N, CA and C of each residue as an Amber inpcrd file, in Angstrom:
protein
   417
   1.0000000  23.7720000 -40.1420000   1.3520000  23.9540000 -41.5410000
   2.4230000  22.9310000 -41.9260000   2.1640000  22.2070000 -42.9890000
   3.1420000  21.2700000 -43.5380000   4.0730000  22.0330000 -44.4660000
   5.3670000  21.8400000 -44.2890000   6.3560000  22.5740000 -45.0760000
   7.0790000  21.6610000 -46.0570000   7.8350000  22.2810000 -46.9470000
   8.6590000  21.5250000 -47.8940000   9.6070000  20.5980000 -47.1490000
  10.1850000  21.0700000 -46.0550000  11.1040000  20.2470000 -45.2730000
  10.4120000  19.0170000 -44.6940000   9.1160000  19.1280000 -44.4080000
   8.3660000  18.0020000 -43.8510000   8.1530000  16.8830000 -44.8680000
   8.0530000  17.2270000 -46.1350000   7.7310000  16.2030000 -47.1380000
   8.9120000  15.8170000 -48.0270000  10.0080000  16.5530000 -47.9450000
  11.1600000  16.2890000 -48.8250000  11.8590000  14.9930000 -48.4550000
  12.6360000  14.5080000 -49.4010000  13.5520000  13.4070000 -49.1590000
  14.8850000  14.0680000 -48.7840000  15.3190000  13.9410000 -47.5260000
  16.5560000  14.6130000 -47.1180000  17.7840000  13.9290000 -47.7030000
  18.8890000  14.6210000 -47.6520000  20.1550000  14.0420000 -48.0500000
  20.4440000  14.0780000 -49.5320000  19.7630000  14.9360000 -50.2610000
  20.0460000  15.0660000 -51.6990000  21.4860000  15.5260000 -51.8810000
  22.0750000  15.1260000 -53.0050000  23.4610000  15.4980000 -53.2850000
  23.5550000  16.2710000 -54.5840000  24.4390000  17.2480000 -54.5890000
  24.7670000  17.9880000 -55.8090000  25.6350000  17.1280000 -56.7060000
  25.6700000  17.4930000 -57.9720000  26.7390000  17.0480000 -58.8600000
  27.3120000  18.3280000 -59.4570000  28.6120000  18.4950000 -59.4490000
  29.1970000  19.7170000 -60.0080000  28.9130000  19.8380000 -61.5120000
  28.7230000  21.0540000 -61.9730000  28.4580000  21.3190000 -63.3940000
  29.5890000  20.8140000 -64.2730000  30.7840000  20.7260000 -63.7220000
  31.9520000  20.2940000 -64.4920000  32.0840000  18.7770000 -64.5810000
  31.2460000  18.0510000 -63.8490000  31.3270000  16.5880000 -63.8370000
  30.6820000  16.0110000 -65.0910000  31.2120000  14.9000000 -65.5670000
  30.7040000  14.2970000 -66.7980000  29.4150000  13.5000000 -66.5460000
  28.6890000  13.2610000 -67.6370000  27.4100000  12.5750000 -67.5480000
  27.5490000  11.1190000 -67.1200000  28.6390000  10.4670000 -67.4650000
  28.8150000   9.0970000 -66.9920000  28.9340000   9.0660000 -65.4740000
  29.6030000  10.0580000 -64.9150000  29.7100000  10.1520000 -63.4440000
  28.3480000  10.4640000 -62.8220000  27.5580000  11.3000000 -63.4890000
  26.2080000  11.6040000 -63.0030000  25.3630000  10.3390000 -62.9820000
  25.4440000   9.5450000 -64.0480000  24.6710000   8.2960000 -64.1140000
  25.1080000   7.3330000 -63.0150000  26.4070000   7.2590000 -62.7540000
  26.9130000   6.3790000 -61.7010000  26.4100000   6.8250000 -60.3260000
  26.4010000   8.1390000 -60.0840000  25.9050000   8.6630000 -58.8140000
  24.4040000   8.4130000 -58.6770000  23.6590000   8.6060000 -59.7540000
  22.2220000   8.3130000 -59.7190000  21.9790000   6.8520000 -59.3640000
  22.7370000   5.9570000 -59.9720000  22.5800000   4.5300000 -59.6850000
  22.9020000   4.2280000 -58.2210000  23.9840000   4.8080000 -57.7260000
  24.3820000   4.5600000 -56.3370000  23.3470000   5.0820000 -55.3450000
  22.7640000   6.2640000 -55.6520000  21.7750000   6.8680000 -54.7630000
  20.3540000   6.3790000 -55.0320000  20.1860000   5.6250000 -56.1210000
  18.8690000   5.1430000 -56.5370000  17.8940000   6.2970000 -56.7760000
  18.3600000   7.2860000 -57.5700000  17.5350000   8.4410000 -57.9290000
  17.5850000   8.6410000 -59.4400000  16.6360000   9.3980000 -59.9550000
  16.5800000   9.6610000 -61.3890000  16.9650000  11.0740000 -61.7640000
  17.3540000  11.8790000 -60.7740000  17.7210000  13.2680000 -61.0500000
  18.6950000  13.7600000 -59.9930000  19.5550000  14.6830000 -60.4370000
  20.5170000  15.3040000 -59.5200000  20.5350000  16.8040000 -59.7520000
  20.5220000  17.5790000 -58.6830000  20.7360000  19.0180000 -58.8380000
  22.1850000  19.2600000 -59.2620000  22.3840000  20.2390000 -60.1090000
  23.7200000  20.5950000 -60.5840000  24.1540000  21.8650000 -59.8550000
  25.3900000  21.8560000 -59.3590000  25.9000000  23.0350000 -58.6530000
  27.0120000  23.6970000 -59.4440000  27.0970000  25.0090000 -59.2640000
  28.2210000  25.7450000 -59.8450000  29.3880000  25.6800000 -58.8610000
  30.4400000  26.4010000 -59.1440000  31.6400000  26.3690000 -58.3020000
  31.3700000  26.8630000 -56.8800000  30.3200000  27.6820000 -56.6990000
  29.9740000  28.2050000 -55.3740000  28.9110000  27.3630000 -54.6700000
  28.6580000  26.1480000 -55.1810000  27.6190000  25.2620000 -54.6650000
  26.2470000  25.9280000 -54.6690000  25.9640000  26.6140000 -55.7580000
  24.6470000  27.2100000 -55.9810000  23.9690000  26.4450000 -57.1070000
  22.6700000  26.2740000 -56.9850000  21.9010000  25.5410000 -57.9720000
  21.9940000  26.2040000 -59.3440000  22.4130000  25.4280000 -60.3460000
  22.4810000  25.9800000 -61.7050000  21.7560000  25.0880000 -62.7050000
  21.1350000  24.0080000 -62.2220000  20.3660000  23.1420000 -63.0990000
  20.0430000  21.8260000 -62.4290000  19.3500000  20.9870000 -63.1820000
  19.0450000  19.6280000 -62.7410000  19.2870000  18.7160000 -63.9360000
  19.9110000  17.5870000 -63.6820000  20.1500000  16.5990000 -64.7290000
  19.3340000  15.3500000 -64.3870000  18.6610000  14.8030000 -65.3890000
  17.8730000  13.5880000 -65.1770000  18.4540000  12.4390000 -65.9910000
  18.0750000  11.2410000 -65.5980000  18.5000000  10.0740000 -66.3620000
  17.9850000  10.1730000 -67.7970000  16.8040000  10.7110000 -67.9700000
  16.2360000  10.8840000 -69.3110000  17.0580000  11.8850000 -70.1240000
  17.5180000  12.9660000 -69.4890000  18.3810000  13.9370000 -70.1790000
  19.6210000  13.2480000 -70.7410000  20.2230000  12.3830000 -69.9390000
  21.4470000  11.7030000 -70.3570000  21.1730000  10.8200000 -71.5700000
  20.0780000  10.0820000 -71.5230000  19.7570000   9.1680000 -72.6240000
  19.3430000   9.9230000 -73.8820000  18.3770000  10.8430000 -73.7440000
  17.7980000  11.5110000 -74.9170000  18.7190000  12.5770000 -75.5000000
  19.3460000  13.3690000 -74.6450000  20.1220000  14.5120000 -75.1290000
  21.6120000  14.2490000 -75.2820000  22.0520000  13.0740000 -74.8880000
  23.4720000  12.7330000 -75.0620000  23.6050000  11.4360000 -75.8510000
  23.2600000  10.3240000 -75.2410000  23.4770000   9.0100000 -75.8510000
  22.7330000   8.8660000 -77.1860000  21.4510000   9.2180000 -77.2080000
  20.6580000   9.0600000 -78.4280000  21.1450000   9.9560000 -79.5650000
  21.8660000  10.9970000 -79.2260000  22.4050000  11.9050000 -80.2500000
  23.8490000  11.5550000 -80.6310000  24.3170000  10.4260000 -80.1300000
  25.6470000   9.9580000 -80.5130000  26.7930000  10.6090000 -79.7670000
  26.5120000  11.3080000 -78.6770000  27.5730000  11.9420000 -77.8970000
  28.1010000  10.9680000 -76.8440000  29.2970000  11.2060000 -76.4010000
  29.9480000  10.3500000 -75.4120000  29.7040000  10.9100000 -74.0080000
  28.9960000  10.1750000 -73.1450000  28.7260000  10.6740000 -71.7930000
  29.9800000  10.8420000 -70.9370000  31.1060000  10.2980000 -71.3890000
  32.3730000  10.5110000 -70.6780000  32.9970000  11.8560000 -71.0360000
  32.4380000  12.5020000 -72.0670000  33.0210000  13.7630000 -72.5340000
  32.0870000  14.9660000 -72.3860000  30.8030000  14.7280000 -72.1390000
  29.8260000  15.8100000 -71.9950000  29.6180000  16.0630000 -70.5080000
  29.6290000  17.3390000 -70.1170000  29.4540000  17.6700000 -68.6960000
  27.9820000  17.9460000 -68.3740000  27.6740000  17.8530000 -67.1060000
  26.3190000  18.1450000 -66.6330000  25.9380000  19.5780000 -66.9740000
  26.8650000  20.4930000 -66.8140000  26.6020000  21.8950000 -67.1110000
  26.2780000  22.1350000 -68.5710000  26.8750000  21.3590000 -69.4570000
  26.6020000  21.5030000 -70.8880000  25.1720000  21.0780000 -71.2320000
  24.6230000  20.1520000 -70.4730000  23.2730000  19.6660000 -70.7540000
  22.1940000  20.4720000 -70.0290000  22.5720000  21.1570000 -68.9630000
  21.5980000  21.9320000 -68.1830000  21.0020000  23.0440000 -69.0340000
  19.6750000  23.1630000 -68.9770000  18.9820000  24.1810000 -69.7660000
  17.9720000  24.9150000 -68.8930000  17.7260000  26.1580000 -69.2220000
  16.6850000  26.9250000 -68.5480000  17.0570000  27.3370000 -67.1390000
  16.1150000  27.9570000 -66.4900000  16.2830000  28.4270000 -65.1180000
  15.8260000  27.3390000 -64.1590000  16.7150000  26.8780000 -63.2790000
  16.3040000  25.8290000 -62.3490000  15.2910000  26.3540000 -61.3350000
  14.3220000  25.5380000 -61.0170000  13.3030000  25.8720000 -60.0270000
  13.6930000  25.2200000 -58.7030000  13.3270000  25.8650000 -57.6000000
  13.6110000  25.3460000 -56.2760000  12.6010000  25.9200000 -55.3090000
  12.6070000  25.4160000 -54.0890000  11.6810000  25.9070000 -53.0610000
  12.4440000  26.0100000 -51.7390000  12.0900000  26.9970000 -50.9580000
  12.6850000  27.1500000 -49.6250000  12.1360000  26.0660000 -48.6980000
  12.9760000  25.5720000 -47.8050000  12.5870000  24.5030000 -46.8830000
  11.3770000  24.8710000 -46.0320000  11.1950000  26.1510000 -45.7510000
  10.0790000  26.5830000 -44.9150000   8.7900000  26.8650000 -45.6620000
   8.7980000  26.6980000 -46.9740000   7.6070000  26.9860000 -47.7800000
   6.4890000  25.9970000 -47.4690000   5.2690000  26.4840000 -47.5250000
   4.0850000  25.6650000 -47.3030000   3.9280000  24.6570000 -48.4460000
   3.3420000  23.5090000 -48.1600000   3.1410000  22.4810000 -49.1740000
   2.3010000  23.0050000 -50.3420000   1.4170000  23.9480000 -50.0870000
   0.6480000  24.5660000 -51.1710000   1.5520000  25.2950000 -52.1510000
   2.5870000  25.9500000 -51.6370000   3.5600000  26.6300000 -52.4970000
   4.3840000  25.6170000 -53.2980000   4.6910000  24.4810000 -52.6720000
   5.4110000  23.4110000 -53.3670000   4.5880000  22.9470000 -54.5630000
   3.3190000  22.6670000 -54.3160000   2.4370000  22.2060000 -55.3960000
   2.3140000  23.2460000 -56.4990000   2.1570000  24.4960000 -56.1310000
   2.0350000  25.5610000 -57.1280000   3.2910000  25.6480000 -57.9900000
   4.4480000  25.5830000 -57.3630000   5.7160000  25.6550000 -58.1040000
   5.8440000  24.4870000 -59.0810000   5.5560000  23.3020000 -58.6080000
   5.6990000  22.1190000 -59.4580000   4.6400000  22.0810000 -60.5600000
   3.4210000  22.4320000 -60.2220000   2.3450000  22.3980000 -61.2080000
   2.4950000  23.4870000 -62.2570000   2.8050000  24.6900000 -61.8330000
   2.8720000  25.8050000 -62.7830000   4.0350000  25.6630000 -63.7580000
   5.0890000  24.9440000 -63.3480000   6.2430000  24.7490000 -64.2220000
   6.3170000  23.3290000 -64.7850000   5.3020000  22.5320000 -64.4770000
   5.1980000  21.1440000 -64.9410000   6.4880000  20.3680000 -64.6810000
   6.9040000  20.3790000 -63.4160000   8.1070000  19.6550000 -63.0240000
   7.7680000  18.5720000 -62.0040000   8.5470000  17.5130000 -62.0230000
   8.2870000  16.3510000 -61.1810000   9.2500000  16.2150000 -60.0170000
  10.3020000  17.0190000 -60.0250000  11.2760000  16.9890000 -58.9300000
  11.6520000  18.4220000 -58.5910000  11.7620000  18.7060000 -57.3080000
  12.0190000  20.0800000 -56.8780000  13.0600000  20.0950000 -55.7640000
  14.2120000  20.7330000 -56.0070000  15.2090000  20.8600000 -54.9410000
  14.6830000  21.7480000 -53.8080000  15.0650000  21.4000000 -52.5940000
  14.6830000  22.1570000 -51.4010000  15.9510000  22.8060000 -50.8550000
  15.8800000  24.1320000 -50.6790000  17.0370000  24.9290000 -50.2770000
  16.7690000  25.5900000 -48.9150000  17.7900000  25.5740000 -48.0580000
  17.7280000  26.3030000 -46.7790000  19.0400000  27.0530000 -46.6460000
  18.9670000  28.3440000 -46.4230000  20.1730000  29.1740000 -46.2770000
  21.1350000  28.9790000 -47.4490000  20.5940000  28.9650000 -48.6500000
  21.3510000  28.8700000 -49.9040000  22.0580000  27.5340000 -50.0820000
  21.6480000  26.5250000 -49.3340000  22.2580000  25.1970000 -49.4420000
  21.1810000  24.1530000 -49.7040000  21.5240000  23.1500000 -50.4840000
  20.6200000  22.0470000 -50.7840000  20.4280000  21.1900000 -49.5410000
  19.1560000  20.9670000 -49.1660000  18.8780000  20.1180000 -48.0050000
  18.0190000  18.9100000 -48.3680000  17.4400000  18.8950000 -49.5600000
  16.6170000  17.7550000 -49.9490000  16.0030000  17.9440000 -51.3160000
  15.2210000  16.9460000 -51.7150000  14.4870000  16.9830000 -52.9820000
  13.0670000  16.5210000 -52.7030000  12.1360000  17.0790000 -53.4520000
  10.7530000  16.6190000 -53.3980000  10.4440000  15.9930000 -54.7530000
   9.9580000  14.7680000 -54.7210000   9.5850000  14.0600000 -55.9420000
   8.1100000  13.6950000 -55.8730000   7.6150000  13.1290000 -56.9580000
   6.2340000  12.6570000 -56.9710000   5.9870000  11.6450000 -55.8600000
   6.9520000  10.7890000 -55.6100000   6.7910000   9.7780000 -54.5620000
   6.6260000  10.4340000 -53.1910000   7.3660000  11.5100000 -52.9500000
   7.2340000  12.2260000 -51.6760000   5.8460000  12.8440000 -51.5560000
   5.3710000  13.4270000 -52.6570000   4.0300000  14.0180000 -52.6520000
   2.9720000  12.9590000 -52.3850000   3.1110000  11.8150000 -53.0330000
   2.1210000  10.7420000 -52.8980000   1.9860000  10.2780000 -51.4500000
   3.0590000  10.3690000 -50.6860000   3.0180000   9.9530000 -49.2850000
   2.3420000  10.9820000 -48.3810000   2.2170000  12.2310000 -48.8500000
   1.7330000  13.2990000 -47.9840000   0.4630000  13.9920000 -48.4590000
   0.0110000  13.7140000 -49.6560000  -1.1640000  14.3870000 -50.1980000
  -2.3550000  13.4520000 -50.2400000  -3.5260000  14.0540000 -50.2810000
  -4.7430000  13.2650000 -50.4520000  -4.8170000  12.7660000 -51.8970000
  -5.6800000  11.8060000 -52.1340000  -5.8640000  11.2870000 -53.4920000
  -6.3120000  12.4010000 -54.4440000  -7.2010000  13.2750000 -53.9710000
  -7.6700000  14.3810000 -54.8130000  -6.5370000  15.3500000 -55.1480000
  -5.7130000  15.6720000 -54.1600000  -4.5770000  16.5640000 -54.4070000
  -3.6000000  15.9340000 -55.3940000  -3.3590000  14.6330000 -55.2670000
  -2.4420000  13.9400000 -56.1820000  -3.0140000  13.9060000 -57.5900000
  -4.3060000  13.6840000 -57.7050000  -4.9470000  13.6530000 -59.0280000
  -4.8100000  15.0040000 -59.7140000  -5.0040000  16.0760000 -58.9700000
  -4.8550000  17.4170000 -59.5370000  -3.4150000  17.6650000 -59.9560000
  -2.4730000  17.2620000 -59.1130000  -1.0550000  17.4080000 -59.4390000
  -0.7220000  16.6930000 -60.7480000  -1.1110000  15.4410000 -60.8610000
  -0.8090000  14.6540000 -62.0540000  -1.4440000  15.2800000 -63.2910000
  -2.6740000  15.7160000 -63.1570000  -3.3680000  16.3410000 -64.2880000
  -2.6350000  17.5930000 -64.7750000  -2.1740000  18.4050000 -63.8530000
  -1.5200000  19.6700000 -64.2370000  -0.0750000  19.4690000 -64.7030000
   0.6410000  18.5720000 -64.0850000   2.0470000  18.3740000 -64.4280000
   2.2010000  17.6390000 -65.7560000   1.3150000  16.6890000 -66.0140000
   1.4330000  15.8920000 -67.2280000   0.5960000  16.4120000 -68.3860000
  -0.1420000  17.4970000 -68.1790000  -0.9470000  18.0720000 -69.2650000
  -0.0190000  18.5910000 -70.3550000  -0.4140000  18.4320000 -71.5740000
   0.3640000  18.9530000 -72.6960000   0.1440000  20.4570000 -72.7750000
   1.2480000  21.1710000 -72.8540000   1.1630000  22.6400000 -72.9090000
   0.8090000  23.1100000 -74.3030000
């Protein structure tokens, strides 16, 4: 059985909810990623911030990314998957919620992220086609 831990990109990093968006963008650039999980004071997942969120929901609206925090931009209930979950469960979670990045949690701690690129390395062409069709379909 292939698990979430088998296909994830290890070494994902949190950004605290209290950290500003300019700091989030700097961390994304340094890590060469487009999304960061947001943690609360107890290092529990409370959201995900993307580079697109920063541009569309902050900069394009005339807000200062040095003054807006990650927690202020986080919306909805964050989705995640246990490190031991089967790859089928990973696909179901991502497809049913139309998400492209999924934090991987083990013992209540972040251990990695699964992105489309990770899926592409581990799935068949047919599985990837189904994923893309379901995730990018207009609701």
